[in-house]
CSV table of C-alpha atoms in Angstrom, one decimal:
chain,number,residue,atom,x,y,z
A,1,MET,CA,0.0,0.0,0.0
A,2,SER,CA,1.4,3.4,-1.0
A,3,ASP,CA,2.1,6.3,1.3
A,4,ALA,CA,0.8,8.5,-1.5
A,5,LEU,CA,-2.7,8.0,-0.3
A,6,VAL,CA,-4.3,10.1,2.4
A,7,LEU,CA,-7.4,8.0,2.8
A,8,ASP,CA,-7.0,5.7,5.8
A,9,ALA,CA,-6.3,2.0,5.3
A,10,ALA,CA,-9.6,0.9,6.8
A,11,ALA,CA,-11.6,3.1,4.4
A,12,GLN,CA,-9.4,1.8,1.4
A,13,ASP,CA,-10.3,-1.7,2.4
A,14,LEU,CA,-14.0,-1.0,3.0
A,15,LEU,CA,-14.5,0.8,-0.4
A,16,PHE,CA,-12.0,-0.9,-2.7
A,17,ARG,CA,-9.5,-3.5,-1.5
A,18,GLU,CA,-11.7,-5.9,0.5
A,19,ALA,CA,-15.1,-5.0,-1.0
A,20,ARG,CA,-16.4,-7.5,-3.5
A,21,THR,CA,-19.5,-7.8,-5.7
A,22,ALA,CA,-21.9,-10.1,-3.8
A,23,ASN,CA,-24.0,-12.8,-5.4
A,24,THR,CA,-25.6,-14.2,-2.2
A,25,PHE,CA,-26.9,-12.3,0.8
A,26,THR,CA,-28.1,-13.0,4.4
A,27,ASP,CA,-31.7,-12.3,5.3
A,28,GLU,CA,-30.9,-9.1,7.2
A,29,PRO,CA,-33.2,-6.3,5.8
A,30,VAL,CA,-31.8,-3.1,4.3
A,31,THR,CA,-33.7,-0.2,5.7
A,32,ASP,CA,-34.8,3.1,4.1
A,33,GLU,CA,-32.7,4.8,6.7
A,34,GLN,CA,-29.6,3.1,5.3
A,35,ILE,CA,-30.4,4.1,1.7
A,36,GLN,CA,-31.1,7.7,2.8
A,37,ALA,CA,-27.7,7.8,4.6
A,38,ILE,CA,-26.0,6.5,1.4
A,39,TYR,CA,-27.8,9.0,-0.8
A,40,ASP,CA,-27.0,11.9,1.6
A,41,LEU,CA,-23.3,11.0,1.3
A,42,VAL,CA,-22.9,10.3,-2.4
A,43,LYS,CA,-25.2,13.2,-3.6
A,44,TYR,CA,-22.1,15.5,-3.1
A,45,ALA,CA,-19.9,13.8,-5.7
A,46,PRO,CA,-19.6,15.7,-8.9
A,47,THR,CA,-21.6,15.7,-12.1
A,48,SER,CA,-21.4,18.1,-15.1
A,49,MET,CA,-23.0,21.4,-14.1
A,50,ASN,CA,-24.4,19.6,-11.0
A,51,GLN,CA,-27.1,18.1,-13.2
A,52,SER,CA,-27.6,15.1,-10.9
A,53,PRO,CA,-29.6,13.0,-13.3
A,54,LEU,CA,-29.6,9.7,-11.4
A,55,ARG,CA,-33.0,8.4,-10.2
A,56,ILE,CA,-33.4,5.4,-7.9
A,57,VAL,CA,-36.3,2.9,-7.6
A,58,LEU,CA,-36.3,0.7,-4.6
A,59,VAL,CA,-38.0,-2.5,-5.4
A,60,ARG,CA,-39.7,-3.6,-2.1
A,61,SER,CA,-43.0,-5.3,-3.1
A,62,ASP,CA,-43.2,-8.9,-4.2
A,63,ASP,CA,-45.1,-7.9,-7.3
A,64,ALA,CA,-42.5,-5.4,-8.4
A,65,ARG,CA,-39.7,-7.8,-7.6
A,66,ALA,CA,-41.3,-10.5,-9.8
A,67,ARG,CA,-41.8,-8.0,-12.7
A,68,LEU,CA,-38.2,-6.8,-12.5
A,69,VAL,CA,-36.8,-10.4,-12.3
A,70,SER,CA,-38.7,-11.3,-15.5
A,71,HIS,CA,-36.5,-8.8,-17.4
A,72,LEU,CA,-33.2,-9.9,-16.1
A,73,ALA,CA,-30.7,-12.2,-17.8
A,74,ASP,CA,-31.1,-15.8,-16.6
A,75,GLY,CA,-27.9,-15.8,-14.6
A,76,ASN,CA,-29.2,-12.8,-12.6
A,77,LYS,CA,-32.7,-13.9,-11.8
A,78,ASP,CA,-32.2,-16.2,-8.8
A,79,LYS,CA,-29.9,-14.0,-6.9
A,80,THR,CA,-32.0,-10.9,-7.5
A,81,ALA,CA,-35.2,-12.8,-6.4
A,82,LYS,CA,-33.5,-13.5,-3.1
A,83,ALA,CA,-31.6,-10.3,-2.3
A,84,PRO,CA,-32.8,-8.2,0.7
A,85,LEU,CA,-33.2,-5.1,-1.4
A,86,VAL,CA,-33.0,-4.4,-5.1
A,87,ALA,CA,-32.5,-0.9,-6.6
A,88,ILE,CA,-33.1,0.1,-10.2
A,89,LEU,CA,-30.7,2.9,-11.2
A,90,ALA,CA,-31.8,5.1,-14.1
A,91,ALA,CA,-31.0,8.3,-15.9
A,92,ASP,CA,-33.6,11.0,-16.1
A,93,HIS,CA,-33.4,12.5,-19.5
A,94,GLU,CA,-35.5,15.5,-18.4
A,95,PHE,CA,-33.1,16.4,-15.6
A,96,HIS,CA,-32.7,19.9,-17.1
A,97,GLU,CA,-36.1,21.0,-15.6
A,98,GLU,CA,-34.3,21.1,-12.2
A,99,LEU,CA,-31.1,22.7,-13.5
A,100,PRO,CA,-32.0,26.4,-12.7
A,101,ARG,CA,-32.3,25.3,-9.1
A,102,LEU,CA,-29.2,22.9,-9.2
A,103,PHE,CA,-26.9,25.3,-11.0
A,104,PRO,CA,-28.1,28.7,-10.0
A,105,HIS,CA,-25.1,30.8,-11.1
A,106,PHE,CA,-25.7,29.9,-14.7
A,107,PRO,CA,-29.5,29.8,-15.3
A,108,GLN,CA,-29.1,29.7,-19.1
A,109,ALA,CA,-27.6,26.1,-18.9
A,110,LYS,CA,-31.1,24.6,-19.1
A,111,ASP,CA,-31.6,25.8,-22.7
A,112,LEU,CA,-28.1,26.7,-23.9
A,113,PHE,CA,-26.6,23.3,-23.3
A,114,PHE,CA,-29.6,21.0,-22.8
A,115,GLY,CA,-32.4,22.3,-25.0
A,116,GLU,CA,-31.9,19.6,-27.5
A,117,ARG,CA,-33.0,16.1,-26.5
A,118,PRO,CA,-30.0,14.1,-28.1
A,119,THR,CA,-27.5,16.4,-26.3
A,120,ARG,CA,-29.5,16.0,-23.1
A,121,GLU,CA,-29.8,12.2,-23.3
A,122,ALA,CA,-26.0,11.8,-23.8
A,123,SER,CA,-25.2,14.1,-20.9
A,124,SER,CA,-27.9,12.4,-18.7
A,125,THR,CA,-26.5,9.0,-19.5
A,126,LEU,CA,-22.9,9.9,-18.8
A,127,ASN,CA,-23.6,11.7,-15.6
A,128,ALA,CA,-26.1,9.3,-14.2
A,129,THR,CA,-23.5,6.6,-14.9
A,130,LEU,CA,-21.0,8.5,-12.8
A,131,GLN,CA,-23.6,8.6,-10.0
A,132,VAL,CA,-24.2,4.8,-10.3
A,133,ALA,CA,-20.5,4.4,-9.4
A,134,TYR,CA,-20.8,6.8,-6.5
A,135,PHE,CA,-23.8,4.9,-5.3
A,136,ILE,CA,-22.1,1.5,-5.5
A,137,LEU,CA,-19.3,2.9,-3.3
A,138,GLY,CA,-21.9,4.5,-1.0
A,139,ILE,CA,-23.5,1.0,-0.4
A,140,ARG,CA,-20.0,-0.2,0.7
A,141,ALA,CA,-19.7,2.9,2.9
A,142,ALA,CA,-22.8,1.7,4.7
A,143,GLY,CA,-21.1,-1.7,5.4
A,144,LEU,CA,-23.2,-3.4,2.9
A,145,ALA,CA,-22.3,-5.4,-0.2
A,146,ALA,CA,-23.5,-4.3,-3.7
A,147,GLY,CA,-24.3,-6.7,-6.5
A,148,PRO,CA,-24.5,-4.4,-9.6
A,149,MET,CA,-25.8,-5.9,-12.8
A,150,THR,CA,-26.1,-4.8,-16.5
A,151,GLY,CA,-27.4,-8.1,-17.8
A,152,PHE,CA,-31.1,-7.3,-18.5
A,153,ASN,CA,-33.6,-6.3,-21.1
A,154,ALA,CA,-33.4,-2.5,-20.7
A,155,ALA,CA,-36.3,-1.7,-22.9
A,156,GLY,CA,-38.5,-4.1,-20.9
A,157,ILE,CA,-37.4,-2.5,-17.6
A,158,ASN,CA,-37.9,1.0,-19.0
A,159,LYS,CA,-41.4,0.2,-20.1
A,160,GLU,CA,-42.3,-1.7,-16.9
A,161,PHE,CA,-41.1,0.9,-14.4
A,162,PHE,CA,-40.9,4.2,-16.2
A,163,GLN,CA,-44.0,4.8,-18.3
A,164,ASP,CA,-43.0,8.4,-19.2
A,165,GLY,CA,-40.4,7.5,-21.8
A,166,ASP,CA,-37.9,9.8,-20.2
A,167,HIS,CA,-36.0,7.4,-18.0
A,168,GLU,CA,-33.3,4.9,-19.1
A,169,VAL,CA,-32.2,2.1,-16.8
A,170,LEU,CA,-28.4,1.9,-16.4
A,171,ALA,CA,-27.9,-0.8,-13.8
A,172,VAL,CA,-29.8,-2.9,-11.3
A,173,VAL,CA,-28.1,-3.4,-7.9
A,174,ASN,CA,-28.7,-6.0,-5.3
A,175,ILE,CA,-28.0,-4.7,-1.8
A,176,GLY,CA,-27.4,-6.6,1.5
A,177,LYS,CA,-25.0,-8.3,3.9
A,178,PRO,CA,-23.0,-10.9,2.0
A,179,GLY,CA,-24.1,-14.5,2.5
A,180,GLU,CA,-22.4,-17.9,2.0
A,181,ASP,CA,-20.0,-18.2,-0.9
A,182,ALA,CA,-20.9,-14.6,-1.8
A,183,TRP,CA,-18.3,-14.1,-4.5
A,184,PHE,CA,-15.9,-15.6,-7.0
A,185,PRO,CA,-12.1,-15.4,-6.4
A,186,ARG,CA,-10.9,-11.9,-7.2
A,187,SER,CA,-10.1,-11.7,-11.0
A,188,PRO,CA,-6.9,-10.0,-12.2
A,189,ARG,CA,-6.7,-6.3,-12.9
A,190,LEU,CA,-4.7,-4.6,-15.6
A,191,ASP,CA,-1.3,-3.4,-14.7
A,192,TYR,CA,-0.7,0.4,-14.4
A,193,ASP,CA,1.4,0.4,-17.5
A,194,GLU,CA,-1.3,-1.2,-19.5
A,195,VAL,CA,-3.8,1.5,-18.6
A,196,VAL,CA,-1.8,4.7,-18.1
A,197,THR,CA,0.4,6.3,-20.8
A,198,THR,CA,2.2,9.7,-20.7
A,199,VAL,CA,2.4,12.2,-23.6
B,1,MET,CA,-24.5,12.7,9.7
B,2,SER,CA,-26.2,9.3,10.0
B,3,ASP,CA,-25.1,6.3,12.2
B,4,ALA,CA,-26.1,4.1,9.3
B,5,LEU,CA,-22.7,4.6,7.6
B,6,VAL,CA,-19.7,2.5,8.6
B,7,LEU,CA,-17.2,4.7,6.7
B,8,ASP,CA,-15.4,6.9,9.2
B,9,ALA,CA,-16.3,10.6,9.2
B,10,ALA,CA,-12.8,11.8,8.0
B,11,ALA,CA,-13.1,9.6,4.9
B,12,GLN,CA,-16.6,10.8,4.3
B,13,ASP,CA,-15.3,14.4,4.3
B,14,LEU,CA,-12.3,13.6,2.2
B,15,LEU,CA,-14.2,11.8,-0.5
B,16,PHE,CA,-17.6,13.5,-0.5
B,17,ARG,CA,-18.7,16.1,2.0
B,18,GLU,CA,-15.7,18.5,2.0
B,19,ALA,CA,-14.2,17.6,-1.4
B,20,ARG,CA,-15.0,20.1,-4.2
B,21,THR,CA,-14.3,20.4,-7.9
B,22,ALA,CA,-11.3,22.7,-8.2
B,23,ASN,CA,-10.9,25.4,-10.8
B,24,THR,CA,-7.5,26.7,-9.6
B,25,PHE,CA,-4.4,24.9,-8.3
B,26,THR,CA,-1.1,25.6,-6.5
B,27,ASP,CA,2.1,25.0,-8.4
B,28,GLU,CA,2.9,21.8,-6.4
B,29,PRO,CA,3.6,18.9,-8.9
B,30,VAL,CA,1.5,15.7,-9.1
B,31,THR,CA,3.9,12.8,-9.3
B,32,ASP,CA,3.6,9.5,-11.3
B,33,GLU,CA,3.8,7.8,-7.9
B,34,GLN,CA,0.6,9.5,-6.8
B,35,ILE,CA,-1.2,8.5,-10.0
B,36,GLN,CA,0.0,4.9,-9.6
B,37,ALA,CA,-1.2,4.8,-6.0
B,38,ILE,CA,-4.6,6.1,-7.1
B,39,TYR,CA,-4.8,3.6,-9.9
B,40,ASP,CA,-3.8,0.7,-7.6
B,41,LEU,CA,-6.7,1.6,-5.3
B,42,VAL,CA,-9.5,2.2,-7.8
B,43,LYS,CA,-8.7,-0.6,-10.1
B,44,TYR,CA,-10.5,-2.9,-7.7
B,45,ALA,CA,-13.9,-1.2,-8.1
B,46,PRO,CA,-16.4,-3.2,-10.1
B,47,THR,CA,-17.1,-3.2,-13.8
B,48,SER,CA,-19.3,-5.6,-15.8
B,49,MET,CA,-17.4,-8.9,-16.2
B,50,ASN,CA,-14.4,-7.1,-14.9
B,51,GLN,CA,-13.9,-5.6,-18.4
B,52,SER,CA,-12.0,-2.6,-17.1
B,53,PRO,CA,-12.1,-0.5,-20.3
B,54,LEU,CA,-10.8,2.8,-18.9
B,55,ARG,CA,-7.5,4.1,-20.3
B,56,ILE,CA,-5.7,7.2,-19.0
B,57,VAL,CA,-3.4,9.6,-20.8
B,58,LEU,CA,-1.3,11.8,-18.5
B,59,VAL,CA,-0.6,15.1,-20.4
B,60,ARG,CA,2.9,16.1,-19.2
B,61,SER,CA,4.6,17.8,-22.2
B,62,ASP,CA,4.0,21.4,-23.1
B,63,ASP,CA,3.2,20.4,-26.7
B,64,ALA,CA,0.6,17.8,-25.7
B,65,ARG,CA,-0.9,20.3,-23.2
B,66,ALA,CA,-1.3,22.9,-25.9
B,67,ARG,CA,-2.9,20.4,-28.3
B,68,LEU,CA,-5.4,19.3,-25.7
B,69,VAL,CA,-6.3,22.8,-24.6
B,70,SER,CA,-7.1,23.7,-28.2
B,71,HIS,CA,-10.0,21.2,-28.2
B,72,LEU,CA,-11.5,22.4,-24.9
B,73,ALA,CA,-14.5,24.7,-24.4
B,74,ASP,CA,-13.4,28.3,-23.9
B,75,GLY,CA,-14.3,28.2,-20.2
B,76,ASN,CA,-12.1,25.2,-19.6
B,77,LYS,CA,-8.9,26.4,-21.5
B,78,ASP,CA,-7.2,28.7,-19.0
B,79,LYS,CA,-7.6,26.5,-15.9
B,80,THR,CA,-6.4,23.4,-17.8
B,81,ALA,CA,-3.4,25.3,-19.2
B,82,LYS,CA,-2.4,26.1,-15.6
B,83,ALA,CA,-3.2,22.8,-13.7
B,84,PRO,CA,-0.2,20.8,-12.4
B,85,LEU,CA,-1.4,17.7,-14.2
B,86,VAL,CA,-4.1,16.9,-16.7
B,87,ALA,CA,-5.5,13.5,-17.5
B,88,ILE,CA,-7.5,12.4,-20.5
B,89,LEU,CA,-9.9,9.6,-19.5
B,90,ALA,CA,-11.1,7.4,-22.4
B,91,ALA,CA,-12.9,4.2,-23.1
B,92,ASP,CA,-11.1,1.5,-25.0
B,93,HIS,CA,-13.6,-0.1,-27.4
B,94,GLU,CA,-11.3,-3.1,-28.0
B,95,PHE,CA,-11.2,-4.0,-24.3
B,96,HIS,CA,-12.5,-7.5,-25.1
B,97,GLU,CA,-9.0,-8.5,-26.3
B,98,GLU,CA,-8.0,-8.6,-22.6
B,99,LEU,CA,-11.1,-10.3,-21.4
B,100,PRO,CA,-9.9,-13.9,-21.4
B,101,ARG,CA,-7.3,-12.8,-18.9
B,102,LEU,CA,-9.5,-10.4,-16.9
B,103,PHE,CA,-12.5,-12.8,-16.6
B,104,PRO,CA,-10.9,-16.2,-16.7
B,105,HIS,CA,-13.8,-18.3,-15.4
B,106,PHE,CA,-15.9,-17.4,-18.5
B,107,PRO,CA,-13.6,-17.3,-21.5
B,108,GLN,CA,-16.5,-17.2,-24.0
B,109,ALA,CA,-17.4,-13.7,-22.8
B,110,LYS,CA,-15.0,-12.1,-25.4
B,111,ASP,CA,-17.1,-13.4,-28.3
B,112,LEU,CA,-20.5,-14.3,-26.8
B,113,PHE,CA,-21.1,-10.8,-25.3
B,114,PHE,CA,-18.7,-8.6,-27.1
B,115,GLY,CA,-18.1,-9.9,-30.6
B,116,GLU,CA,-20.2,-7.2,-32.1
B,117,ARG,CA,-18.7,-3.7,-32.1
B,118,PRO,CA,-22.0,-1.7,-31.2
B,119,THR,CA,-22.5,-4.0,-28.2
B,120,ARG,CA,-18.9,-3.6,-27.2
B,121,GLU,CA,-18.9,0.2,-27.6
B,122,ALA,CA,-22.0,0.6,-25.4
B,123,SER,CA,-20.5,-1.6,-22.7
B,124,SER,CA,-17.1,0.0,-22.9
B,125,THR,CA,-18.6,3.5,-22.6
B,126,LEU,CA,-20.8,2.5,-19.6
B,127,ASN,CA,-18.1,0.7,-17.7
B,128,ALA,CA,-15.3,3.2,-18.4
B,129,THR,CA,-17.7,5.9,-17.2
B,130,LEU,CA,-18.0,4.0,-13.9
B,131,GLN,CA,-14.2,4.0,-13.8
B,132,VAL,CA,-14.1,7.7,-14.4
B,133,ALA,CA,-16.1,8.2,-11.2
B,134,TYR,CA,-13.9,5.8,-9.3
B,135,PHE,CA,-10.8,7.7,-10.5
B,136,ILE,CA,-12.2,11.1,-9.4
B,137,LEU,CA,-12.8,9.7,-5.9
B,138,GLY,CA,-9.3,8.1,-6.0
B,139,ILE,CA,-7.8,11.6,-6.7
B,140,ARG,CA,-9.5,12.8,-3.6
B,141,ALA,CA,-8.2,9.7,-1.7
B,142,ALA,CA,-4.7,10.9,-2.5
B,143,GLY,CA,-5.4,14.3,-0.8
B,144,LEU,CA,-5.7,16.0,-4.2
B,145,ALA,CA,-8.5,18.0,-5.9
B,146,ALA,CA,-10.0,16.9,-9.1
B,147,GLY,CA,-11.4,19.2,-11.8
B,148,PRO,CA,-13.3,16.9,-14.1
B,149,MET,CA,-14.6,18.4,-17.4
B,150,THR,CA,-16.9,17.3,-20.2
B,151,GLY,CA,-16.8,20.5,-22.1
B,152,PHE,CA,-14.6,19.8,-25.2
B,153,ASN,CA,-14.6,18.7,-28.8
B,154,ALA,CA,-14.6,14.9,-28.3
B,155,ALA,CA,-13.9,14.1,-31.9
B,156,GLY,CA,-10.9,16.5,-31.9
B,157,ILE,CA,-9.4,14.9,-28.8
B,158,ASN,CA,-10.0,11.4,-30.1
B,159,LYS,CA,-8.2,12.2,-33.4
B,160,GLU,CA,-5.4,14.1,-31.7
B,161,PHE,CA,-4.6,11.5,-29.0
B,162,PHE,CA,-6.0,8.2,-30.2
B,163,GLN,CA,-5.1,7.6,-33.8
B,164,ASP,CA,-6.4,4.0,-33.8
B,165,GLY,CA,-10.1,4.9,-33.8
B,166,ASP,CA,-10.8,2.6,-31.0
B,167,HIS,CA,-10.8,5.1,-28.1
B,168,GLU,CA,-13.5,7.5,-27.0
B,169,VAL,CA,-12.7,10.4,-24.6
B,170,LEU,CA,-15.2,10.6,-21.7
B,171,ALA,CA,-13.7,13.3,-19.5
B,172,VAL,CA,-10.7,15.5,-19.0
B,173,VAL,CA,-9.6,15.9,-15.4
B,174,ASN,CA,-7.3,18.6,-13.9
B,175,ILE,CA,-5.4,17.3,-10.8
B,176,GLY,CA,-3.6,19.2,-8.1
B,177,LYS,CA,-3.7,20.9,-4.7
B,178,PRO,CA,-6.5,23.5,-4.7
B,179,GLY,CA,-5.3,27.1,-5.2
B,180,GLU,CA,-6.9,30.5,-4.3
B,181,ASP,CA,-10.7,30.8,-4.8
B,182,ALA,CA,-10.6,27.2,-6.1
B,183,TRP,CA,-14.4,26.7,-6.2
B,184,PHE,CA,-17.8,28.2,-6.4
B,185,PRO,CA,-20.1,28.0,-3.3
B,186,ARG,CA,-21.6,24.5,-3.1
B,187,SER,CA,-24.7,24.2,-5.3
B,188,PRO,CA,-27.9,22.6,-3.9
B,189,ARG,CA,-28.5,18.9,-4.3
B,190,LEU,CA,-31.8,17.1,-4.9
B,191,ASP,CA,-33.7,15.9,-1.8
B,192,TYR,CA,-33.9,12.2,-1.2
B,193,ASP,CA,-37.6,12.1,-2.0
B,194,GLU,CA,-37.0,13.7,-5.4
B,195,VAL,CA,-34.5,11.0,-6.4
B,196,VAL,CA,-35.7,7.8,-4.6
B,197,THR,CA,-39.1,6.2,-5.1
B,198,THR,CA,-40.3,2.8,-3.8
B,199,VAL,CA,-42.4,0.3,-5.6
């Protein structure tokens, strides 16, 4: 571990080094208070012009859980059916309606940058994806394990859970305390020199 | 601050609550050792099938800095010209070539999921964007400030720095110790009930 980091070792382990993607969970419930604490931490992480396009649907009813599971890839169905809590993470392509409030020192941003739907969708997708990553780390900050998934029928989930046509699912995340045999062995990562170049 | 979080308060402040997007920096250099420490922390955060498509270009020469700045939005030029270090963060759309090594327990993933370029590009963009967020938080974990930007001519940067046609710039990030008047006042965030719904 390098001295170049200021973040303490316990936090490094909790968020990155020891944390793992969980595929099984205990029965311990995940409360709304925990999700609120996670949100109230990660909401501060940056997005372009503070546009904050992430929207979160907590799937708590049996009926909604069954409807969600029906749109998942086969390999994701069983673990999602059994997880203590499942969240749908989506981009709101109409985020610009809130922008005058979220970015008050530049009120023209709503129309100047985001008046056109294709520009708005691209920015919404990019920035909500950043917020998906912040949320995953926030789950870990609450002492919970995240099981993020991208294997699903996105059009099916969008139609099932967002009837307005303005939301795009980016990830589905199982949340809970890790259960038995919760993860695979850690897979290799790319070396620094394979990822970073200097010009 | 909620008791529902396990992450210690100092780490919460360092990564989220006190950290801010910096627009000015001191002259203190950012070393390769610091970037390596950041990478060796955030490389563990999850991507779909561990595909790890983020690639990082550290812009250290005056010539490369000038070429990069020429493609930035006017409001981003001056601060980027003066930052101690600037990194270009890009998605590698040919990440699947490394997949048999990165995801060894499912060697078919390379062709089964990512054989088609459009599927591969979408997955690369999504997952590299997650890694941009992890990298921003990693910069903060090193006690540095990040100044991430999306205001640039992406096609120009792609052509200037990635001649292979296989890389897509997602963000440009200034990195350093914050200088005088480094940031605007904190803008408002959306309330929990505006972002999170339950079904």
